[in-house]
Amino acid sequence: MSVSPDRNLHAPAADETGAKMPRHVAFIMDGNGRWATARGLPRTEGHRQGLAALRKVIRHAGRVGIETITIYSFSSENWNRPQAEVSFLMGLLRRFVQRDLSELHEANVRIRIIGGRSDLEPGILALLKEAEDLTRHNTGLNLVVAFNYGARSEIVRAAQELAAKVQAGDMQPAEITEDAITAALDTSGLPDPDLIIRTSGEMRLSNFLLWQAAYSEFYFCDLYWPDFDEAAFDKALSCFCSRERRYGGLDAKAN
Ligand code: FPP
Protein backbone atom coordinates (compact mmCIF):
# COMPACT_ATOMS: atom_id res chain seq x y z
CA MET A 1 0.00 0.00 0.00
CA SER A 2 1.45 3.41 -0.81
CA VAL A 3 0.32 6.61 0.88
CA SER A 4 2.26 9.72 -0.11
CA PRO A 5 4.74 10.03 2.77
CA ASP A 6 5.87 13.57 2.14
CA ARG A 7 2.56 15.39 2.36
CA ASN A 8 2.79 18.76 4.05
CA LEU A 9 0.40 18.59 6.99
CA HIS A 10 0.46 22.34 7.40
CA ALA A 11 -0.69 23.18 3.90
CA PRO A 12 -4.34 24.26 3.99
CA ALA A 13 -6.22 21.45 2.30
CA ALA A 14 -8.53 22.64 -0.44
CA ASP A 15 -10.01 21.12 -3.57
CA GLU A 16 -9.34 22.50 -7.05
CA THR A 17 -12.02 25.18 -6.56
CA GLY A 18 -10.38 26.34 -3.34
CA ALA A 19 -13.17 24.93 -1.16
CA LYS A 20 -12.02 23.74 2.23
CA MET A 21 -11.35 20.03 2.47
CA PRO A 22 -12.05 18.09 5.68
CA ARG A 23 -9.08 17.62 7.99
CA HIS A 24 -10.63 14.57 9.58
CA VAL A 25 -12.94 12.06 7.91
CA ALA A 26 -14.50 9.20 9.89
CA PHE A 27 -16.00 6.10 8.31
CA ILE A 28 -18.76 3.76 9.41
CA MET A 29 -17.91 0.91 7.06
CA ASP A 30 -21.32 -0.72 6.82
CA GLY A 31 -22.80 -3.30 4.49
CA ASN A 32 -20.12 -5.99 4.25
CA GLY A 33 -22.60 -8.74 5.14
CA ARG A 34 -25.26 -7.54 2.70
CA TRP A 35 -22.67 -7.17 -0.06
CA ALA A 36 -21.77 -10.83 0.38
CA THR A 37 -25.33 -12.10 0.81
CA ALA A 38 -26.40 -10.32 -2.39
CA ARG A 39 -23.77 -12.39 -4.20
CA GLY A 40 -24.60 -15.68 -2.53
CA LEU A 41 -21.29 -15.54 -0.62
CA PRO A 42 -20.60 -16.04 3.08
CA ARG A 43 -20.65 -12.82 5.14
CA THR A 44 -16.94 -13.28 5.85
CA GLU A 45 -16.20 -12.69 2.16
CA GLY A 46 -17.85 -9.30 2.56
CA HIS A 47 -15.46 -8.47 5.38
CA ARG A 48 -12.50 -9.63 3.29
CA GLN A 49 -13.56 -7.34 0.45
CA GLY A 50 -14.22 -4.65 3.04
CA LEU A 51 -10.56 -4.74 4.00
CA ALA A 52 -9.63 -4.28 0.33
CA ALA A 53 -11.90 -1.20 0.19
CA LEU A 54 -10.29 0.12 3.35
CA ARG A 55 -6.83 -0.13 1.78
CA LYS A 56 -8.07 1.98 -1.18
CA VAL A 57 -9.55 4.57 1.17
CA ILE A 58 -6.36 4.91 3.24
CA ARG A 59 -4.28 5.35 0.09
CA HIS A 60 -6.67 7.90 -1.34
CA ALA A 61 -6.90 9.87 1.90
CA GLY A 62 -3.11 10.26 1.85
CA ARG A 63 -3.18 11.31 -1.80
CA VAL A 64 -5.78 14.03 -1.38
CA GLY A 65 -4.15 15.48 1.74
CA ILE A 66 -6.55 14.48 4.49
CA GLU A 67 -4.88 14.68 7.87
CA THR A 68 -6.80 12.08 9.87
CA ILE A 69 -9.14 9.24 9.11
CA THR A 70 -10.99 7.21 11.71
CA ILE A 71 -12.46 3.83 10.89
CA TYR A 72 -15.10 2.01 12.92
CA SER A 73 -13.50 -1.41 12.61
CA PHE A 74 -15.15 -3.25 15.50
CA SER A 75 -17.71 -1.89 17.91
CA SER A 76 -18.11 -2.95 21.53
CA GLU A 77 -21.48 -4.38 20.42
CA ASN A 78 -19.94 -6.47 17.62
CA TRP A 79 -18.90 -9.11 20.20
CA ASN A 80 -22.57 -10.17 20.13
CA ARG A 81 -22.19 -11.54 16.59
CA PRO A 82 -21.83 -15.30 16.03
CA GLN A 83 -18.49 -16.57 17.38
CA ALA A 84 -17.30 -17.63 13.92
CA GLU A 85 -17.79 -14.13 12.50
CA VAL A 86 -16.07 -12.51 15.50
CA SER A 87 -13.10 -14.88 15.07
CA PHE A 88 -12.95 -14.08 11.39
CA LEU A 89 -12.89 -10.34 12.10
CA MET A 90 -10.11 -10.83 14.68
CA GLY A 91 -8.16 -12.81 12.08
CA LEU A 92 -8.69 -10.02 9.57
CA LEU A 93 -7.36 -7.47 12.04
CA ARG A 94 -4.34 -9.71 12.65
CA ARG A 95 -3.74 -9.99 8.89
CA PHE A 96 -4.16 -6.24 8.46
CA VAL A 97 -1.50 -5.52 11.09
CA GLN A 98 0.84 -8.29 9.93
CA ARG A 99 0.59 -7.58 6.19
CA ASP A 100 0.08 -3.82 6.05
CA LEU A 101 1.86 -2.42 9.07
CA SER A 102 5.35 -2.15 7.59
CA GLU A 103 4.00 -0.52 4.43
CA LEU A 104 1.91 1.94 6.43
CA HIS A 105 4.96 2.74 8.55
CA GLU A 106 7.06 3.34 5.44
CA ALA A 107 4.35 5.64 4.15
CA ASN A 108 4.70 7.68 7.37
CA VAL A 109 1.18 6.77 8.58
CA ARG A 110 0.64 7.10 12.32
CA ILE A 111 -1.75 4.54 13.77
CA ARG A 112 -3.77 5.26 16.86
CA ILE A 113 -6.28 2.89 18.46
CA ILE A 114 -9.39 4.07 20.30
CA GLY A 115 -11.77 1.92 22.32
CA GLY A 116 -11.80 -0.09 25.54
CA ARG A 117 -8.66 -2.05 26.25
CA SER A 118 -9.15 -3.49 29.72
CA ASP A 119 -11.09 -6.57 28.59
CA LEU A 120 -9.16 -7.35 25.40
CA GLU A 121 -7.45 -10.67 24.86
CA PRO A 122 -3.64 -10.23 25.37
CA GLY A 123 -2.80 -11.34 21.81
CA ILE A 124 -5.05 -8.68 20.27
CA LEU A 125 -3.84 -6.05 22.72
CA ALA A 126 -0.22 -6.78 21.81
CA LEU A 127 -1.04 -6.45 18.13
CA LEU A 128 -2.69 -3.06 18.58
CA LYS A 129 0.16 -1.85 20.76
CA GLU A 130 2.71 -2.96 18.17
CA ALA A 131 0.95 -0.91 15.48
CA GLU A 132 0.82 2.17 17.71
CA ASP A 133 4.37 1.85 19.01
CA LEU A 134 5.97 1.33 15.61
CA THR A 135 4.25 4.33 14.03
CA ARG A 136 4.16 6.65 17.07
CA HIS A 137 6.61 9.20 15.65
CA ASN A 138 5.27 9.25 12.09
CA THR A 139 4.05 12.59 10.81
CA GLY A 140 1.86 11.71 7.81
CA LEU A 141 -1.76 10.54 7.74
CA ASN A 142 -3.24 9.68 11.15
CA LEU A 143 -5.11 6.41 10.91
CA VAL A 144 -7.37 6.07 13.93
CA VAL A 145 -8.74 2.57 14.36
CA ALA A 146 -11.84 2.35 16.54
CA PHE A 147 -11.63 -1.16 17.93
CA ASN A 148 -13.83 -2.52 20.74
CA TYR A 149 -15.17 1.01 20.56
CA GLY A 150 -18.44 2.41 21.88
CA ALA A 151 -18.85 6.16 22.37
CA ARG A 152 -20.97 5.92 25.50
CA SER A 153 -18.46 3.72 27.22
CA GLU A 154 -15.64 6.05 26.09
CA ILE A 155 -17.51 8.94 27.76
CA VAL A 156 -18.10 6.85 30.90
CA ARG A 157 -14.39 6.03 31.13
CA ALA A 158 -13.53 9.73 30.73
CA ALA A 159 -16.06 10.71 33.43
CA GLN A 160 -14.64 8.10 35.80
CA GLU A 161 -11.10 9.37 35.21
CA LEU A 162 -12.12 12.96 35.98
CA ALA A 163 -14.18 11.90 39.02
CA ALA A 164 -11.16 10.02 40.39
CA LYS A 165 -9.06 13.19 40.04
CA VAL A 166 -11.68 15.20 41.91
CA GLN A 167 -11.86 12.54 44.61
CA ALA A 168 -8.07 12.59 44.96
CA GLY A 169 -8.19 16.36 45.37
CA ASP A 170 -6.25 16.95 42.13
CA MET A 171 -9.12 18.71 40.41
CA GLN A 172 -12.09 20.93 41.32
CA PRO A 173 -15.56 20.01 40.01
CA ALA A 174 -15.67 23.39 38.22
CA GLU A 175 -12.58 22.32 36.26
CA ILE A 176 -14.64 19.64 34.51
CA THR A 177 -15.06 21.70 31.38
CA GLU A 178 -15.70 20.73 27.75
CA ASP A 179 -11.95 20.90 27.18
CA ALA A 180 -11.26 18.64 30.17
CA ILE A 181 -13.75 16.05 28.93
CA THR A 182 -12.36 16.27 25.38
CA ALA A 183 -8.87 15.68 26.75
CA ALA A 184 -10.00 12.66 28.78
CA LEU A 185 -11.52 10.89 25.75
CA ASP A 186 -9.62 8.27 23.73
CA THR A 187 -9.41 10.82 20.88
CA SER A 188 -7.49 13.34 23.00
CA GLY A 189 -5.30 15.53 20.80
CA LEU A 190 -7.12 14.68 17.57
CA PRO A 191 -9.31 17.15 15.70
CA ASP A 192 -13.05 16.41 15.74
CA PRO A 193 -14.27 14.70 12.57
CA ASP A 194 -15.32 17.25 9.95
CA LEU A 195 -17.08 14.60 7.93
CA ILE A 196 -18.59 11.25 8.89
CA ILE A 197 -19.35 8.88 6.04
CA ARG A 198 -21.63 5.88 6.46
CA THR A 199 -22.17 3.41 3.68
CA SER A 200 -25.01 0.97 2.97
CA GLY A 201 -27.95 3.37 3.19
CA GLU A 202 -28.24 3.24 6.98
CA MET A 203 -28.55 6.69 8.54
CA ARG A 204 -27.48 6.51 12.16
CA LEU A 205 -24.39 6.98 14.27
CA SER A 206 -24.46 3.61 16.08
CA ASN A 207 -22.59 4.79 19.18
CA PHE A 208 -19.68 6.20 17.13
CA LEU A 209 -17.86 9.40 18.22
CA LEU A 210 -20.96 10.86 19.92
CA TRP A 211 -19.08 13.67 21.67
CA GLN A 212 -16.73 14.42 18.81
CA ALA A 213 -19.51 14.54 16.17
CA ALA A 214 -21.18 17.62 17.66
CA TYR A 215 -20.49 19.70 14.53
CA SER A 216 -19.61 17.01 12.01
CA GLU A 217 -21.15 16.93 8.58
CA PHE A 218 -22.77 13.60 7.69
CA TYR A 219 -22.67 11.85 4.35
CA PHE A 220 -24.70 8.73 3.74
CA CYS A 221 -24.39 6.69 0.59
CA ASP A 222 -26.19 3.59 -0.61
CA LEU A 223 -23.08 1.67 -1.67
CA TYR A 224 -22.14 -1.28 0.48
CA TRP A 225 -18.72 -0.76 2.02
CA PRO A 226 -16.83 -3.24 -0.25
CA ASP A 227 -17.99 -1.13 -3.24
CA PHE A 228 -16.81 2.15 -1.72
CA ASP A 229 -13.87 3.27 -3.84
CA GLU A 230 -11.85 6.37 -4.76
CA ALA A 231 -14.67 7.78 -6.92
CA ALA A 232 -17.20 7.36 -4.11
CA PHE A 233 -14.77 8.99 -1.70
CA ASP A 234 -14.25 11.94 -4.07
CA LYS A 235 -18.03 12.33 -4.39
CA ALA A 236 -18.36 12.53 -0.60
CA LEU A 237 -15.52 15.05 -0.42
CA SER A 238 -17.00 17.28 -3.08
CA CYS A 239 -20.37 17.15 -1.31
CA PHE A 240 -18.60 18.24 1.88
CA CYS A 241 -16.86 21.08 0.03
CA SER A 242 -20.23 22.40 -1.16
CA ARG A 243 -21.64 22.68 2.37
CA GLU A 244 -21.73 25.77 4.52
CA ARG A 245 -20.73 25.01 8.11
CA ARG A 246 -22.17 27.41 10.63
CA TYR A 247 -21.42 25.85 14.05
CA GLY A 248 -24.65 27.32 15.40
CA GLY A 249 -23.93 30.78 13.96
CA LEU A 250 -25.09 32.41 10.74
CA ASP A 251 -23.72 31.74 7.29
CA ALA A 252 -21.28 34.19 5.72
CA LYS A 253 -23.95 35.69 3.41
CA ALA A 254 -26.13 36.64 6.39
CA ASN A 255 -23.36 38.68 8.06
C1 FPP B 1 -20.13 -3.68 9.08
O1 FPP B 1 -20.71 -4.48 8.09
C2 FPP B 1 -18.71 -3.94 9.17
C3 FPP B 1 -18.05 -4.44 10.27
C4 FPP B 1 -18.73 -4.82 11.51
C5 FPP B 1 -16.62 -4.69 10.26
C6 FPP B 1 -15.81 -3.72 9.45
C7 FPP B 1 -14.58 -4.38 9.07
C8 FPP B 1 -13.93 -4.22 7.90
C9 FPP B 1 -14.32 -3.30 6.85
C10 FPP B 1 -12.77 -5.07 7.69
C11 FPP B 1 -11.47 -4.38 7.76
C12 FPP B 1 -11.06 -3.76 9.00
C13 FPP B 1 -10.14 -4.21 9.90
C14 FPP B 1 -9.11 -3.29 10.40
C15 FPP B 1 -10.15 -5.57 10.45
P1 FPP B 1 -21.84 -5.50 8.53
O2 FPP B 1 -21.19 -6.82 8.78
O3 FPP B 1 -22.59 -4.96 9.70
O4 FPP B 1 -22.72 -5.55 7.27
P2 FPP B 1 -24.31 -5.78 7.22
O5 FPP B 1 -24.93 -4.60 7.93
O6 FPP B 1 -24.60 -5.80 5.76
O7 FPP B 1 -24.58 -7.08 7.91
mmCIF file of N, CA and C in Angstrom, residues 59-111:
data_model
loop_
_atom_site.group_PDB
_atom_site.id
_atom_site.type_symbol
_atom_site.label_atom_id
_atom_site.label_comp_id
_atom_site.label_asym_id
_atom_site.label_seq_id
_atom_site.Cartn_x
_atom_site.Cartn_y
_atom_site.Cartn_z
ATOM 1 N N ARG A 59 -5.180 4.845 1.133
ATOM 2 C CA ARG A 59 -4.276 5.351 0.088
ATOM 3 C C ARG A 59 -4.796 6.682 -0.458
ATOM 4 N N HIS A 60 -6.085 6.706 -0.732
ATOM 5 C CA HIS A 60 -6.672 7.898 -1.340
ATOM 6 C C HIS A 60 -6.651 9.080 -0.366
ATOM 7 N N ALA A 61 -6.910 8.799 0.897
ATOM 8 C CA ALA A 61 -6.896 9.875 1.902
ATOM 9 C C ALA A 61 -5.517 10.531 1.934
ATOM 10 N N GLY A 62 -4.468 9.718 1.873
ATOM 11 C CA GLY A 62 -3.105 10.256 1.850
ATOM 12 C C GLY A 62 -2.872 11.101 0.611
ATOM 13 N N ARG A 63 -3.385 10.595 -0.526
ATOM 14 C CA ARG A 63 -3.179 11.309 -1.800
ATOM 15 C C ARG A 63 -3.836 12.675 -1.826
ATOM 16 N N VAL A 64 -5.054 12.757 -1.280
ATOM 17 C CA VAL A 64 -5.777 14.030 -1.381
ATOM 18 C C VAL A 64 -5.482 14.971 -0.213
ATOM 19 N N GLY A 65 -4.620 14.552 0.691
ATOM 20 C CA GLY A 65 -4.152 15.475 1.736
ATOM 21 C C GLY A 65 -5.023 15.556 2.967
ATOM 22 N N ILE A 66 -5.781 14.494 3.239
ATOM 23 C CA ILE A 66 -6.555 14.483 4.490
ATOM 24 C C ILE A 66 -5.602 14.160 5.630
ATOM 25 N N GLU A 67 -5.820 14.812 6.759
ATOM 26 C CA GLU A 67 -4.877 14.683 7.868
ATOM 27 C C GLU A 67 -5.154 13.439 8.720
ATOM 28 N N THR A 68 -6.434 13.180 8.967
ATOM 29 C CA THR A 68 -6.804 12.083 9.871
ATOM 30 C C THR A 68 -7.999 11.324 9.317
ATOM 31 N N ILE A 69 -7.919 10.000 9.350
ATOM 32 C CA ILE A 69 -9.145 9.239 9.106
ATOM 33 C C ILE A 69 -9.376 8.288 10.287
ATOM 34 N N THR A 70 -10.631 8.158 10.646
ATOM 35 C CA THR A 70 -10.991 7.211 11.708
ATOM 36 C C THR A 70 -11.900 6.164 11.103
ATOM 37 N N ILE A 71 -11.616 4.907 11.421
ATOM 38 C CA ILE A 71 -12.460 3.827 10.887
ATOM 39 C C ILE A 71 -13.095 3.058 12.051
ATOM 40 N N TYR A 72 -14.375 2.770 11.888
ATOM 41 C CA TYR A 72 -15.102 2.009 12.918
ATOM 42 C C TYR A 72 -14.896 0.542 12.559
ATOM 43 N N SER A 73 -13.843 -0.057 13.083
ATOM 44 C CA SER A 73 -13.503 -1.409 12.606
ATOM 45 C C SER A 73 -14.188 -2.501 13.410
ATOM 46 N N PHE A 74 -14.469 -2.231 14.691
ATOM 47 C CA PHE A 74 -15.149 -3.251 15.498
ATOM 48 C C PHE A 74 -15.749 -2.556 16.708
ATOM 49 N N SER A 75 -17.063 -2.606 16.812
ATOM 50 C CA SER A 75 -17.711 -1.888 17.914
ATOM 51 C C SER A 75 -17.784 -2.786 19.146
ATOM 52 N N SER A 76 -18.005 -2.147 20.302
ATOM 53 C CA SER A 76 -18.114 -2.954 21.528
ATOM 54 C C SER A 76 -19.342 -3.856 21.466
ATOM 55 N N GLU A 77 -20.280 -3.544 20.573
ATOM 56 C CA GLU A 77 -21.479 -4.383 20.422
ATOM 57 C C GLU A 77 -21.237 -5.541 19.438
ATOM 58 N N ASN A 78 -20.185 -5.421 18.622
ATOM 59 C CA ASN A 78 -19.938 -6.471 17.622
ATOM 60 C C ASN A 78 -19.563 -7.822 18.245
ATOM 61 N N TRP A 79 -19.195 -7.826 19.541
ATOM 62 C CA TRP A 79 -18.899 -9.112 20.200
ATOM 63 C C TRP A 79 -20.145 -9.991 20.238
ATOM 64 N N ASN A 80 -21.328 -9.389 20.083
ATOM 65 C CA ASN A 80 -22.573 -10.173 20.130
ATOM 66 C C ASN A 80 -22.847 -10.936 18.836
ATOM 67 N N ARG A 81 -21.998 -10.792 17.840
ATOM 68 C CA ARG A 81 -22.189 -11.544 16.587
ATOM 69 C C ARG A 81 -21.808 -13.008 16.799
ATOM 70 N N PRO A 82 -22.218 -13.885 15.872
ATOM 71 C CA PRO A 82 -21.831 -15.301 16.029
ATOM 72 C C PRO A 82 -20.312 -15.437 16.196
ATOM 73 N N GLN A 83 -19.910 -16.393 17.049
ATOM 74 C CA GLN A 83 -18.493 -16.568 17.379
ATOM 75 C C GLN A 83 -17.613 -16.694 16.126
ATOM 76 N N ALA A 84 -18.117 -17.409 15.119
ATOM 77 C CA ALA A 84 -17.296 -17.633 13.918
ATOM 78 C C ALA A 84 -17.007 -16.312 13.208
ATOM 79 N N GLU A 85 -18.000 -15.425 13.181
ATOM 80 C CA GLU A 85 -17.791 -14.131 12.504
ATOM 81 C C GLU A 85 -16.835 -13.249 13.325
ATOM 82 N N VAL A 86 -16.977 -13.290 14.648
ATOM 83 C CA VAL A 86 -16.067 -12.511 15.498
ATOM 84 C C VAL A 86 -14.633 -13.006 15.279
ATOM 85 N N SER A 87 -14.456 -14.327 15.270
ATOM 86 C CA SER A 87 -13.099 -14.884 15.074
ATOM 87 C C SER A 87 -12.547 -14.465 13.724
ATOM 88 N N PHE A 88 -13.415 -14.479 12.713
ATOM 89 C CA PHE A 88 -12.946 -14.076 11.387
ATOM 90 C C PHE A 88 -12.479 -12.626 11.400
ATOM 91 N N LEU A 89 -13.261 -11.771 12.055
ATOM 92 C CA LEU A 89 -12.894 -10.342 12.104
ATOM 93 C C LEU A 89 -11.584 -10.137 12.874
ATOM 94 N N MET A 90 -11.384 -10.927 13.933
ATOM 95 C CA MET A 90 -10.108 -10.833 14.676
ATOM 96 C C MET A 90 -8.946 -11.267 13.775
ATOM 97 N N GLY A 91 -9.191 -12.318 13.008
ATOM 98 C CA GLY A 91 -8.157 -12.808 12.080
ATOM 99 C C GLY A 91 -7.834 -11.751 11.033
ATOM 100 N N LEU A 92 -8.870 -11.063 10.592
ATOM 101 C CA LEU A 92 -8.691 -10.022 9.572
ATOM 102 C C LEU A 92 -7.854 -8.870 10.145
ATOM 103 N N LEU A 93 -8.135 -8.530 11.388
ATOM 104 C CA LEU A 93 -7.361 -7.467 12.042
ATOM 105 C C LEU A 93 -5.893 -7.906 12.141
ATOM 106 N N ARG A 94 -5.705 -9.171 12.534
ATOM 107 C CA ARG A 94 -4.342 -9.707 12.647
ATOM 108 C C ARG A 94 -3.632 -9.604 11.291
ATOM 109 N N ARG A 95 -4.340 -10.037 10.240
ATOM 110 C CA ARG A 95 -3.740 -9.993 8.893
ATOM 111 C C ARG A 95 -3.431 -8.556 8.489
ATOM 112 N N PHE A 96 -4.352 -7.652 8.820
ATOM 113 C CA PHE A 96 -4.163 -6.240 8.461
ATOM 114 C C PHE A 96 -2.880 -5.720 9.113
ATOM 115 N N VAL A 97 -2.696 -6.010 10.395
ATOM 116 C CA VAL A 97 -1.498 -5.516 11.087
ATOM 117 C C VAL A 97 -0.265 -6.219 10.523
ATOM 118 N N GLN A 98 -0.349 -7.568 10.376
ATOM 119 C CA GLN A 98 0.840 -8.294 9.927
ATOM 120 C C GLN A 98 1.241 -7.935 8.499
ATOM 121 N N ARG A 99 0.255 -7.805 7.613
ATOM 122 C CA ARG A 99 0.593 -7.579 6.194
ATOM 123 C C ARG A 99 0.807 -6.112 5.854
ATOM 124 N N ASP A 100 0.065 -5.224 6.504
ATOM 125 C CA ASP A 100 0.082 -3.824 6.047
ATOM 126 C C ASP A 100 0.901 -2.896 6.920
ATOM 127 N N LEU A 101 1.248 -3.354 8.141
ATOM 128 C CA LEU A 101 1.865 -2.419 9.073
ATOM 129 C C LEU A 101 3.182 -1.838 8.548
ATOM 130 N N SER A 102 4.058 -2.691 7.995
ATOM 131 C CA SER A 102 5.355 -2.147 7.588
ATOM 132 C C SER A 102 5.181 -1.143 6.441
ATOM 133 N N GLU A 103 4.241 -1.443 5.545
ATOM 134 C CA GLU A 103 3.996 -0.517 4.432
ATOM 135 C C GLU A 103 3.416 0.815 4.925
ATOM 136 N N LEU A 104 2.497 0.713 5.879
ATOM 137 C CA LEU A 104 1.906 1.939 6.429
ATOM 138 C C LEU A 104 2.990 2.758 7.132
ATOM 139 N N HIS A 105 3.865 2.055 7.834
ATOM 140 C CA HIS A 105 4.959 2.737 8.545
ATOM 141 C C HIS A 105 5.874 3.448 7.536
ATOM 142 N N GLU A 106 6.218 2.730 6.476
ATOM 143 C CA GLU A 106 7.065 3.340 5.437
ATOM 144 C C GLU A 106 6.412 4.566 4.815
ATOM 145 N N ALA A 107 5.086 4.518 4.734
ATOM 146 C CA ALA A 107 4.347 5.645 4.146
ATOM 147 C C ALA A 107 4.113 6.751 5.177
ATOM 148 N N ASN A 108 4.745 6.627 6.349
ATOM 149 C CA ASN A 108 4.702 7.680 7.369
ATOM 150 C C ASN A 108 3.326 7.821 8.030
ATOM 151 N N VAL A 109 2.516 6.743 7.953
ATOM 152 C CA VAL A 109 1.184 6.765 8.580
ATOM 153 C C VAL A 109 1.338 6.517 10.081
ATOM 154 N N ARG A 110 0.625 7.293 10.868
ATOM 155 C CA ARG A 110 0.644 7.100 12.321
ATOM 156 C C ARG A 110 -0.663 6.426 12.740
ATOM 157 N N ILE A 111 -0.546 5.288 13.386
ATOM 158 C CA ILE A 111 -1.751 4.537 13.772
ATOM 159 C C ILE A 111 -2.075 4.798 15.240
#
